[in-house]
Coordinates of C-alpha atoms in Angstrom, one line a residue:
Chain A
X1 CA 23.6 0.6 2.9
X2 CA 20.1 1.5 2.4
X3 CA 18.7 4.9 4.3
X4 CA 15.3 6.0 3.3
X5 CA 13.5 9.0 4.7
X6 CA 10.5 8.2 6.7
X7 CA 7.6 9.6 8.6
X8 CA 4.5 8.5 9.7
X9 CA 3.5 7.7 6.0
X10 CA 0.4 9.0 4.3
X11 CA -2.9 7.6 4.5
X12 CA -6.1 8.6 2.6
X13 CA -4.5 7.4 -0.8
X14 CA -5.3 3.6 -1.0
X15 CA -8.3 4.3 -3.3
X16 CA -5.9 5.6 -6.0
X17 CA -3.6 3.2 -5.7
X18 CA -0.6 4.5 -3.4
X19 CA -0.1 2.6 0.5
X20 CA 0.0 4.7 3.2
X21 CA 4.2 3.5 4.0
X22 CA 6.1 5.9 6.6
X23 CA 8.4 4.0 9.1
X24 CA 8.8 0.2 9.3
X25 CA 8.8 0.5 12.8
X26 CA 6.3 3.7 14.0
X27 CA 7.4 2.9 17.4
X28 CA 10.9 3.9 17.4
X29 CA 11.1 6.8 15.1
X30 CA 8.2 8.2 17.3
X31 CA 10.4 7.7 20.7
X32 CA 13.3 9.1 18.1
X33 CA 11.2 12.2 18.0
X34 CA 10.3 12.7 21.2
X35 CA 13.6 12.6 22.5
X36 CA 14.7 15.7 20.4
X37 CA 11.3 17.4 21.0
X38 CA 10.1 16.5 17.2
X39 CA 6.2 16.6 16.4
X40 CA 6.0 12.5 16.7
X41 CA 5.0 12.7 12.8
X42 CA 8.9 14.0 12.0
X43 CA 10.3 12.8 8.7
X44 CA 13.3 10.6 9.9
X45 CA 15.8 8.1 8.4
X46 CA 14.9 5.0 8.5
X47 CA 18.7 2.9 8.0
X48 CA 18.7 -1.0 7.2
X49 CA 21.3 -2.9 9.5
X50 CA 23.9 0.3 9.3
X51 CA 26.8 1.4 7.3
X52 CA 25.5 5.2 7.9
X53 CA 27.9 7.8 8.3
X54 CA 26.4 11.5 8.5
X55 CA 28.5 14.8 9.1
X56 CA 26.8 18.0 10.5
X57 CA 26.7 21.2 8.4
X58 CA 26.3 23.5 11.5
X59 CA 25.1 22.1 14.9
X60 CA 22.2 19.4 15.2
X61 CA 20.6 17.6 17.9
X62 CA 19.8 14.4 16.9
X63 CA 18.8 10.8 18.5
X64 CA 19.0 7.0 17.5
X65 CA 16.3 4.7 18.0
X66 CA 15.3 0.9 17.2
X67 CA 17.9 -1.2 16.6
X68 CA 20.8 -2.4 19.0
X69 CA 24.0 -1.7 18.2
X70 CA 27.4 0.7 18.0
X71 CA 27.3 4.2 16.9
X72 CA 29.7 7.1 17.2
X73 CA 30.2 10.3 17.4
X74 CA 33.6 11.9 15.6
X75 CA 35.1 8.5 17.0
X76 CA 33.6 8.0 20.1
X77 CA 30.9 5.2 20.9
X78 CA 27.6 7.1 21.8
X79 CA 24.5 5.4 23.0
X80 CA 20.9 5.0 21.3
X81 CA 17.6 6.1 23.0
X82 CA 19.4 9.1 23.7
X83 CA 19.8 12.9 23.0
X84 CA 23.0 13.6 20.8
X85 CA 24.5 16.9 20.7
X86 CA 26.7 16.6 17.3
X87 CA 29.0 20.4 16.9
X88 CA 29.1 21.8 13.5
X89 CA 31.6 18.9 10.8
X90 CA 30.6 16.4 13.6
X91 CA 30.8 12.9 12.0
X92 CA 28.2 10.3 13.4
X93 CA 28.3 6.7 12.2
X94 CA 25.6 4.2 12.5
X95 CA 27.4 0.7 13.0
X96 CA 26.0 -2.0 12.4
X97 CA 22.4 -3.4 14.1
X98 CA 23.8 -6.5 16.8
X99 CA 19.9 -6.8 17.6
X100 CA 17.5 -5.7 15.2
X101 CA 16.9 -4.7 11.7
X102 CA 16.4 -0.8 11.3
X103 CA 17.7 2.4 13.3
X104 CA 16.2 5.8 13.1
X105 CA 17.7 8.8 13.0
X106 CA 15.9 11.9 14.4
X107 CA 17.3 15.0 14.1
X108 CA 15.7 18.1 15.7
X109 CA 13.4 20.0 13.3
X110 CA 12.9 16.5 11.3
X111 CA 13.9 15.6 8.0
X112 CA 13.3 18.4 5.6
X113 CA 13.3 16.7 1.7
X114 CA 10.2 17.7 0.1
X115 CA 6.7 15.9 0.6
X116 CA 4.6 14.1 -1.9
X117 CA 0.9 13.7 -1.1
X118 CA 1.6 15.4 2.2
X119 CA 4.4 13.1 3.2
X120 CA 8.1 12.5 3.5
X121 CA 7.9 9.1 3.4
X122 CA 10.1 7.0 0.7
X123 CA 7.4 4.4 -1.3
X124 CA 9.5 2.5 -2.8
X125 CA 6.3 0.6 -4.2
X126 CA 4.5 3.4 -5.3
X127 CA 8.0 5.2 -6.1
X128 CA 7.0 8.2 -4.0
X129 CA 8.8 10.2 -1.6
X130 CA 12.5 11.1 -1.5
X131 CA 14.6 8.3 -3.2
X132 CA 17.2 6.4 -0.8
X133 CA 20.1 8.4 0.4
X134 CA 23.2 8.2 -1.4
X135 CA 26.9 9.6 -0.2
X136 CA 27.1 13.4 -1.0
X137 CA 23.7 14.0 -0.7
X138 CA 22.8 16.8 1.6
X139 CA 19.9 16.6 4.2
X140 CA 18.0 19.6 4.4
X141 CA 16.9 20.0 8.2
X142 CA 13.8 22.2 8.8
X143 CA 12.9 24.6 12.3
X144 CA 13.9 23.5 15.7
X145 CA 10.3 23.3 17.3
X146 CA 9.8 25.3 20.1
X147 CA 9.7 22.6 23.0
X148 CA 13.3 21.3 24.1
X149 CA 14.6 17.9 24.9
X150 CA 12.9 16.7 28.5
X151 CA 15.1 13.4 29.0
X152 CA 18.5 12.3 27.6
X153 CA 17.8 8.8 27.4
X154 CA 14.7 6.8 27.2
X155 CA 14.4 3.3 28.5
X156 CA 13.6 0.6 26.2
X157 CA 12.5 -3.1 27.0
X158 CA 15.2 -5.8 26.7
X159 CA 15.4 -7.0 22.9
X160 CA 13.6 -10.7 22.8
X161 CA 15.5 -13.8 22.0
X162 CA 12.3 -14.7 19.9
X163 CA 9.5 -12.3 18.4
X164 CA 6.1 -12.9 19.4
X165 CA 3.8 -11.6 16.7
X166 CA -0.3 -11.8 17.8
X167 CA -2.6 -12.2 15.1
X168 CA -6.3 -11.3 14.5
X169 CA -7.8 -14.4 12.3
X170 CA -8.4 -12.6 8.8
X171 CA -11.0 -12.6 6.4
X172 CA -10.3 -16.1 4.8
X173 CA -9.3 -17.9 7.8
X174 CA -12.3 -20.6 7.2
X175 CA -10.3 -21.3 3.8
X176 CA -7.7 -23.1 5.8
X177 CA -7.6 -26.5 7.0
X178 CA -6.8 -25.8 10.6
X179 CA -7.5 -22.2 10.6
X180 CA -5.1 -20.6 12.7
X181 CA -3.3 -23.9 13.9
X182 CA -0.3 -24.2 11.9
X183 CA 0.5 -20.7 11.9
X184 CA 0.5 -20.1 15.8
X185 CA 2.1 -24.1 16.2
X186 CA 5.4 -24.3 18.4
X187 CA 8.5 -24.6 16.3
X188 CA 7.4 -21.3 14.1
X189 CA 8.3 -19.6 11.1
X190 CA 11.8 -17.5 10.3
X191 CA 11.8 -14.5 8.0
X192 CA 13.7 -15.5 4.3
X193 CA 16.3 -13.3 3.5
X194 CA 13.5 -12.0 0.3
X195 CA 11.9 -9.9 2.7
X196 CA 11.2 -5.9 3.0
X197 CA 9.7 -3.3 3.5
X198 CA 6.7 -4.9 0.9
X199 CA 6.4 -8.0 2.6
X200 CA 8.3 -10.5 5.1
X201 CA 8.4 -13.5 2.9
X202 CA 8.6 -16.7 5.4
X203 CA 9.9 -20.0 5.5
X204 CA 8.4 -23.0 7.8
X205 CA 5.2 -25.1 8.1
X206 CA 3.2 -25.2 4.9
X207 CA -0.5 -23.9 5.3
X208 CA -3.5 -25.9 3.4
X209 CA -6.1 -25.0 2.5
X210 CA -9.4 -27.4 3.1
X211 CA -10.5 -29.3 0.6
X212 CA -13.6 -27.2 -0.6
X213 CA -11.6 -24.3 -0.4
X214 CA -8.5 -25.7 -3.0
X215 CA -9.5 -24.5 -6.7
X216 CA -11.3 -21.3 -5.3
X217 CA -10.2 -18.0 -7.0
X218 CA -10.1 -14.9 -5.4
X219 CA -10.4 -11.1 -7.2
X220 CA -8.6 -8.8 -5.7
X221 CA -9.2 -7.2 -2.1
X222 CA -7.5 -4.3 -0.4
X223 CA -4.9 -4.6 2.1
X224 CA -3.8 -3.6 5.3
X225 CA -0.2 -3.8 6.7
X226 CA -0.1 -7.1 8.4
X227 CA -1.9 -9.1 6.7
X228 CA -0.7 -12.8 6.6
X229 CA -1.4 -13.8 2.5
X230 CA -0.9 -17.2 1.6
X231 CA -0.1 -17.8 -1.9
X232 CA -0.2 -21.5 -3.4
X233 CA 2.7 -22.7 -1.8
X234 CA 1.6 -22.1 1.3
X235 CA 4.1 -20.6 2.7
X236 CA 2.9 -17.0 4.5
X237 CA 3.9 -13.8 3.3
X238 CA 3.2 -11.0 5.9
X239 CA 3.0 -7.5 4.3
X240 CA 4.9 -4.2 5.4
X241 CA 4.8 -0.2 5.1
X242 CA 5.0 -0.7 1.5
X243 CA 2.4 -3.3 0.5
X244 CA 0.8 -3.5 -2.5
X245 CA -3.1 -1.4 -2.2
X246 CA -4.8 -4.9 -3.4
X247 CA -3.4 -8.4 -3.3
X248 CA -4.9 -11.5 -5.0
X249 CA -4.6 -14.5 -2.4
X250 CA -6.1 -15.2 0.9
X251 CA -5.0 -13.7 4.2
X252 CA -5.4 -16.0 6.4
X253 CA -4.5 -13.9 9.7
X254 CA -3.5 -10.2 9.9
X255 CA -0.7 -9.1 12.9
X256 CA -2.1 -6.7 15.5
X257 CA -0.6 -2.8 14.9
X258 CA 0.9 -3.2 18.1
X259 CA 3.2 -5.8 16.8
X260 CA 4.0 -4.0 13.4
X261 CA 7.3 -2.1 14.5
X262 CA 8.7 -5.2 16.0
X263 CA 7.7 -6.9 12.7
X264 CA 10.0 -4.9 11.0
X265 CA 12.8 -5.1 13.2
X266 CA 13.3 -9.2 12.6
X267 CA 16.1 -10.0 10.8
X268 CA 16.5 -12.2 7.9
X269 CA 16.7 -16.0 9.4
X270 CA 15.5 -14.8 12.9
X271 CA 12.6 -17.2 14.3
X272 CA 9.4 -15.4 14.8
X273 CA 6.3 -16.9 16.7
X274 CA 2.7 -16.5 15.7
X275 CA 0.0 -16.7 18.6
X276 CA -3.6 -16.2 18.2
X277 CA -4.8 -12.4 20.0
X278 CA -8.4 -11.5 21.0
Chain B
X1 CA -23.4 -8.7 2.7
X2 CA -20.5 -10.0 4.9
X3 CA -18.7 -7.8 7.1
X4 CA -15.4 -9.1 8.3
X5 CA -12.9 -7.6 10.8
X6 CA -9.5 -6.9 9.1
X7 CA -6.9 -6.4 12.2
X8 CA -7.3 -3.6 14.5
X9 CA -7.9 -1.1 12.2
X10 CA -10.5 -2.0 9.5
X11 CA -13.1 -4.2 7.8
X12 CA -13.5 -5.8 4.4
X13 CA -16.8 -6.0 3.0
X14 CA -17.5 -9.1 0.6
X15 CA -20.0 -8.4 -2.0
X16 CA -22.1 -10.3 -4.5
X17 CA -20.7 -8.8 -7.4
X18 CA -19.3 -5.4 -9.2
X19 CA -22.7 -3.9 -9.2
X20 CA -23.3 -4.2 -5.2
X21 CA -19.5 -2.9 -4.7
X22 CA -19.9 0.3 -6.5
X23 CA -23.4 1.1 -5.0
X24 CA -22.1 0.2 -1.2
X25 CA -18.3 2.1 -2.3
X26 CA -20.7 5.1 -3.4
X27 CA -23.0 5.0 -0.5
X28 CA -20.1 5.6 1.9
X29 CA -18.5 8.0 -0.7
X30 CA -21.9 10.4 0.1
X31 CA -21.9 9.4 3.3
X32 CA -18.4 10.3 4.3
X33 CA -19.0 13.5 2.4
X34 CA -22.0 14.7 4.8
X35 CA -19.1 14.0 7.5
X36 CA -20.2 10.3 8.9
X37 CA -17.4 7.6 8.8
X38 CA -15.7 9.7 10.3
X39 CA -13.1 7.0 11.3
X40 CA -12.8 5.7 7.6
X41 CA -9.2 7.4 6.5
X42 CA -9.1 4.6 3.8
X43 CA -11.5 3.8 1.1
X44 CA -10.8 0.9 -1.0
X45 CA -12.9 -1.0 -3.4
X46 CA -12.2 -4.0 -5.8
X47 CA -13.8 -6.3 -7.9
X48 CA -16.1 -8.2 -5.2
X49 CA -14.9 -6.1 -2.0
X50 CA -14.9 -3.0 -0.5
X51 CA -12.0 -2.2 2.4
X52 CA -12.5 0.6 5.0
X53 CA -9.4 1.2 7.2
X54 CA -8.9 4.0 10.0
X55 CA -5.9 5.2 11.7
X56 CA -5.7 3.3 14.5
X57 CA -8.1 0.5 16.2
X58 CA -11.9 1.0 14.9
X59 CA -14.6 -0.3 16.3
X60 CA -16.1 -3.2 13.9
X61 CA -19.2 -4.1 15.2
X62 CA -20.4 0.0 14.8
X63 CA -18.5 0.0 11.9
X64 CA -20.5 -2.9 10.1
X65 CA -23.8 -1.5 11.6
X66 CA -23.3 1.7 9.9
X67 CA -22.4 -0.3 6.6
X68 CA -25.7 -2.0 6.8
X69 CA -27.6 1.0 7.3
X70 CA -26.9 2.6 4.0
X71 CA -29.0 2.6 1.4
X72 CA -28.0 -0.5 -0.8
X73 CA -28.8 -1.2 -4.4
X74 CA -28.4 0.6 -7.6
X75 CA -29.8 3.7 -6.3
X76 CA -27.1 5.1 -5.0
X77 CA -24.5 5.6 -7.6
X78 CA -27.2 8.4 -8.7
X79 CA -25.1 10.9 -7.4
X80 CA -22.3 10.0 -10.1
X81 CA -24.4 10.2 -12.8
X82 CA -24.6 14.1 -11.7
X83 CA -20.6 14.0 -11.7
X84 CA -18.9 15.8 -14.7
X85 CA -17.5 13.4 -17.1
X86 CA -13.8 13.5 -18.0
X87 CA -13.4 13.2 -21.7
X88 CA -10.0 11.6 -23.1
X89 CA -8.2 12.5 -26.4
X90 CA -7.0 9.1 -27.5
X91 CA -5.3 8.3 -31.0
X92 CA -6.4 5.0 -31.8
X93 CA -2.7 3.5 -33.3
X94 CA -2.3 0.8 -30.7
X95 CA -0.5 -2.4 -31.5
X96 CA -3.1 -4.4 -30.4
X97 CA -5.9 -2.8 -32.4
X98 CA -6.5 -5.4 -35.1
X99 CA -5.9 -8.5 -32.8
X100 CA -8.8 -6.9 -31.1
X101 CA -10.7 -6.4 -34.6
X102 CA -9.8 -10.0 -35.3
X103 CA -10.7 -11.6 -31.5
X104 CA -14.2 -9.3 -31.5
X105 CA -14.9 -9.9 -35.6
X106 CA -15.4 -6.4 -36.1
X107 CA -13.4 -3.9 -38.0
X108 CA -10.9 -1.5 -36.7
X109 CA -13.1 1.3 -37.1
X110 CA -16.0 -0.3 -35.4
X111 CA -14.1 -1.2 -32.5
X112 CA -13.0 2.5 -32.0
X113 CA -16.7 3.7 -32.6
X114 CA -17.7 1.1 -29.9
X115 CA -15.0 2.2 -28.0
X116 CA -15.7 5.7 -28.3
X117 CA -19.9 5.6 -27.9
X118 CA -19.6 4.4 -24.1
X119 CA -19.8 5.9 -21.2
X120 CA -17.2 5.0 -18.2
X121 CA -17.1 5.1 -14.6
X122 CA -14.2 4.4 -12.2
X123 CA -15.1 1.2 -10.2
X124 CA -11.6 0.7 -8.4
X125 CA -7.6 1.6 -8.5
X126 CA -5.2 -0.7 -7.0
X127 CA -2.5 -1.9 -9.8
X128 CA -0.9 1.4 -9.8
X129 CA -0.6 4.7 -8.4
X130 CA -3.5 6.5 -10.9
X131 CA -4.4 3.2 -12.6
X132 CA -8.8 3.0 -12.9
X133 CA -10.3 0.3 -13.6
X134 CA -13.1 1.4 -16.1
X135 CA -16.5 -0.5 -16.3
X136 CA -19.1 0.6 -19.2
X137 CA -17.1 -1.5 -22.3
X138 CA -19.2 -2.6 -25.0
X139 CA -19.9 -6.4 -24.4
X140 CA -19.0 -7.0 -27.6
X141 CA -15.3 -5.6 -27.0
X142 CA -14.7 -7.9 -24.1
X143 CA -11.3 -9.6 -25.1
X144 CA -9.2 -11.2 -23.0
X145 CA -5.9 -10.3 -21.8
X146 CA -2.6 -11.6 -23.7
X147 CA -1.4 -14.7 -23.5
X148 CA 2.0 -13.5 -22.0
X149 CA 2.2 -9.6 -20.8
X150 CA 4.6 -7.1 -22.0
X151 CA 7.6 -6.2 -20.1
X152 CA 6.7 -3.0 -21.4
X153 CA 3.5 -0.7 -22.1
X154 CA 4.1 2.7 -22.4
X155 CA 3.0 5.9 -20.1
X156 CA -0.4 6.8 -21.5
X157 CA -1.6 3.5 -23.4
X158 CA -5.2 3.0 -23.7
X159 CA -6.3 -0.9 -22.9
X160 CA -9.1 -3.6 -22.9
X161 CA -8.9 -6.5 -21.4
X162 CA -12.4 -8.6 -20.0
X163 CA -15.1 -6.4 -18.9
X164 CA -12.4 -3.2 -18.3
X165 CA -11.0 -0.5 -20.1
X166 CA -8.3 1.5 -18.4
X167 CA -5.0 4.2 -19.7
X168 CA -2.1 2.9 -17.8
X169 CA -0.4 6.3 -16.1
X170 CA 3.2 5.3 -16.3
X171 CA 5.1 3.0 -18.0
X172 CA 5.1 -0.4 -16.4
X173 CA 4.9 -4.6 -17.6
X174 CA 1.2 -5.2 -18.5
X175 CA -0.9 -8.1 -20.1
X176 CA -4.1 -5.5 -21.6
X177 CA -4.5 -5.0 -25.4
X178 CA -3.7 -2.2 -26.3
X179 CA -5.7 0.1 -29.0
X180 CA -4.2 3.7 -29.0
X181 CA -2.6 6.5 -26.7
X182 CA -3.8 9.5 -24.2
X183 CA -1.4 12.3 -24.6
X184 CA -3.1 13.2 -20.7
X185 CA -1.6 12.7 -17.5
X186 CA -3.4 10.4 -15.4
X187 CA -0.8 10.7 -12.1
X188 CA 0.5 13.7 -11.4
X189 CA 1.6 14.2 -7.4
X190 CA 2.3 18.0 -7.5
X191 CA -1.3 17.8 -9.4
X192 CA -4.5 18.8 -7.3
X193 CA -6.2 16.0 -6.8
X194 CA -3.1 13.8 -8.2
X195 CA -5.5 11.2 -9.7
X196 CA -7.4 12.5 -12.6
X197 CA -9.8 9.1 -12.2
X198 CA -10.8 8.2 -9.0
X199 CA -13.8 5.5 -7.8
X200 CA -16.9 7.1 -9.5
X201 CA -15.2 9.3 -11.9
X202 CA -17.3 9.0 -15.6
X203 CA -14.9 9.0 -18.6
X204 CA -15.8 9.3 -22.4
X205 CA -12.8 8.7 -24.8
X206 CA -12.6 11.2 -28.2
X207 CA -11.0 9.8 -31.2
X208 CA -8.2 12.7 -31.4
X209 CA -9.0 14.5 -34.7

């Protein structure tokens, strides 16, 4: 089980060396916060596949978002996208994801674990932030905001049978033979099970580079979330909330921020399907 | 100058060399100081590049329009020179120190009066949280980095390697030579700013007496 605290992360640091991290997918823990009335910005938890099981020390609203799949409340199956009410020693287990990678939990007045550089968000790169939850640990929760819950349950598009990721072509695209070709071809890519929050390392068509472009070096460059690298085997390695500040080989394409949360919510094995955005 | 989009939310700038990226990284240093660049959240600068990232979708063509416009060329690291310069206590014991004496054919002493007599600046981060790249080595103390890196260097460890100096500011695996120790923290998050060396910081190193 891995839970890791999570908020919108915290840019402004790059130039020092720490990534901005914060939620894998934005998307959801925002709609987790807005169900309970949360500032969108809420620390959360952020909880890989499942396996979470939190008991209430007094009464908490809270709310699921993200993945698909069971949860319960002191026994009883309980739906996501919705506001929970959990009574004080109520017992709320996050099953297992059916659809999906990563669930966030919201809880009204957010996620209270101390900041670092102005956020809550867990680095793991930079080895910032709170470190991953373990069993016993206590979750401080701060101040119920002031605005209540509107809606008991938001609706959320239907879960694709296959991820469609648009891509921007990125600063090296003219180092590759077919620029964008392979990458966006039918058939696709599928996530290998070395992926995380740093990267989604991929398996499937091989990218080359064009002749002219084979022995050239390249120093360093910053990096942005998204960005599709692709080391000497040529296999594409698509970075997360916790990628390295700089990275040493070309990026080839870089995944529009609308696509990011749904990035992050491929499994390991799933197919994914590149297509070229303007 | 090349201005490149970089997905929905910022631009890379390919440069020439070093030189061009700490003028242009300076340039929008002062520039974001007098309040322009408003949208630039994220500052980023590397050997041959310099990144600018916002929250959210920027607009590239203004972007690179307003890159143009600055004043390029060595001018405008000027306002660095007027920067305070942080001075670091360093005991020259490193286990590297006469490898370096022996790769540079000068004696241990002169490689820490060499190493003492320059003047730093920042050009660029990026290998860890706190870890500055350092430009102003002696030429004559260019080495380069070790065959194979150490799992190991220690919090504090004061390294050449090529045309940079740098004081890694935790303990991590690293390939530099290293020539002696800083008993000052470099990374210190409850620390105002958390980074004592940032892009365009000037550093001196003191043999500790």
């Amino acid at each position: 089980m891995l839970a890791l605290v999570q908020d919108l992360g915290r840019p402004g640091w790059a130039h020092v060396g720490v990534g901005r991290s914060g939620a894998a997918d934005g998307g959801a823990l925002r709609l987790a916060n807005r169900l309970v009335a949360n500032p969108e910005s809420a620390a959360g938890i952020e909880v890989l596949l499942g396996g979470l099981r939190l008991r209430a020390r007094g009464p908490v609203t809270v709310a699921l978002a993200g993945a698909e799949g069971p949860a319960e409340l002191d026994g009883r199956p309980i739906g996501r996208d919705a506001v929970i009410e959990v009574p004080d020693g109520g017992e709320l287990v996050v099953g297992n994801a059916t659809r999906g990678l990563r669930t966030y939990v919201a809880v009204r007045g957010g996620v209270a674990l101390p900041a670092a550089l102005g956020s809550r968000s867990a680095d793991r790169l930079a080895g910032l932030g709170p470190a991953p939850l373990a069993a016993g640990d206590v979750i401080p929760v701060g101040p119920a905001p002031d605005e209540l819950p509107m809606v008991d349950l938001a609706p959320v598009p239907p879960w694709p049978d296959e991820v469609v990721v648009p891509v921007l072509p990125g600063p090296h695209a003219d180092w590759f033979a077919d620029g964008l070709a392979v990458l966006t071809a039918r058939g696709g890519y599928q996530t290998t099970p070395a992926s995380d929050r740093v990267a989604l390392r991929l398996d499937g068509p091989v990218v080359e580079r064009r002749p002219d472009a084979l022995g050239r070096g390249l120093p360093p460059i910053g990096l942005v979330p998204g960005a599709v690298q692709i080391p000497p085997n040529g296999l594409p390695v698509v970075f997360g909330a916790d990628h390295p500040v700089t990275g040493g080989y070309p990026v080839l394409a870089v995944v529009r921020s609308s696509a990011l949360g749904s990035l992050a919510q491929i499994r390991p094995g799933d197919p994914l399907r590149f297509v070229a955005s303007r | 100058m090349k201005v490149l989009p970089f997905g929905d939310d910022a631009v890379l700038v390919e440069l020439d060399d070093l030189a061009q990226v700490r003028a242009l990284d300076a340039a929008v240093r002062a520039a974001r100081g007098e309040g322009r660049f408003a949208e630039v959240v994220d500052q980023v600068p590397a050997a041959r590049t310099l990144l600018l990232r916002g929250v959210g979708a920027v607009d590239h063509a203004a972007l690179a329009t307003a890159v143009r416009a600055l004043p390029a060329g060595p001018a405008a690291p000027v306002a660095e020179r007027a920067a305070p310069v942080v001075e670091l206590e360093v005991t020259y014991d490193g286990p590297d120190l006469d490898e370096v004496a022996d790769l540079t054919g000068l004696s241990a002493d002169e490689v820490v009066a060499r190493h003492t007599a320059a003047t730093y600046t920042v050009a660029f981060g990026g290998f860890m949280p706190g870890f500055a790249y350092l430009v102003g080595l002696d030429p004559l103390l260019r080495v380069p980095r070790r065959p194979s890196p150490r799992e190991r260097v220690l919090a504090g460890s004061v390294a050449i390697a090529d045309e940079f100096s740098a004081v890694y500011p935790a303990a991590t695996p690293g390939g530099w030579r290293l020539i002696g120790r800083c008993e000052r923290p470099l990374w210190d998050v409850d620390h105002e700013p958390p980074a004592l060396l940032a892009p365009g910081t000037r550093v001196r190193f003191v043999e500790a007496g």
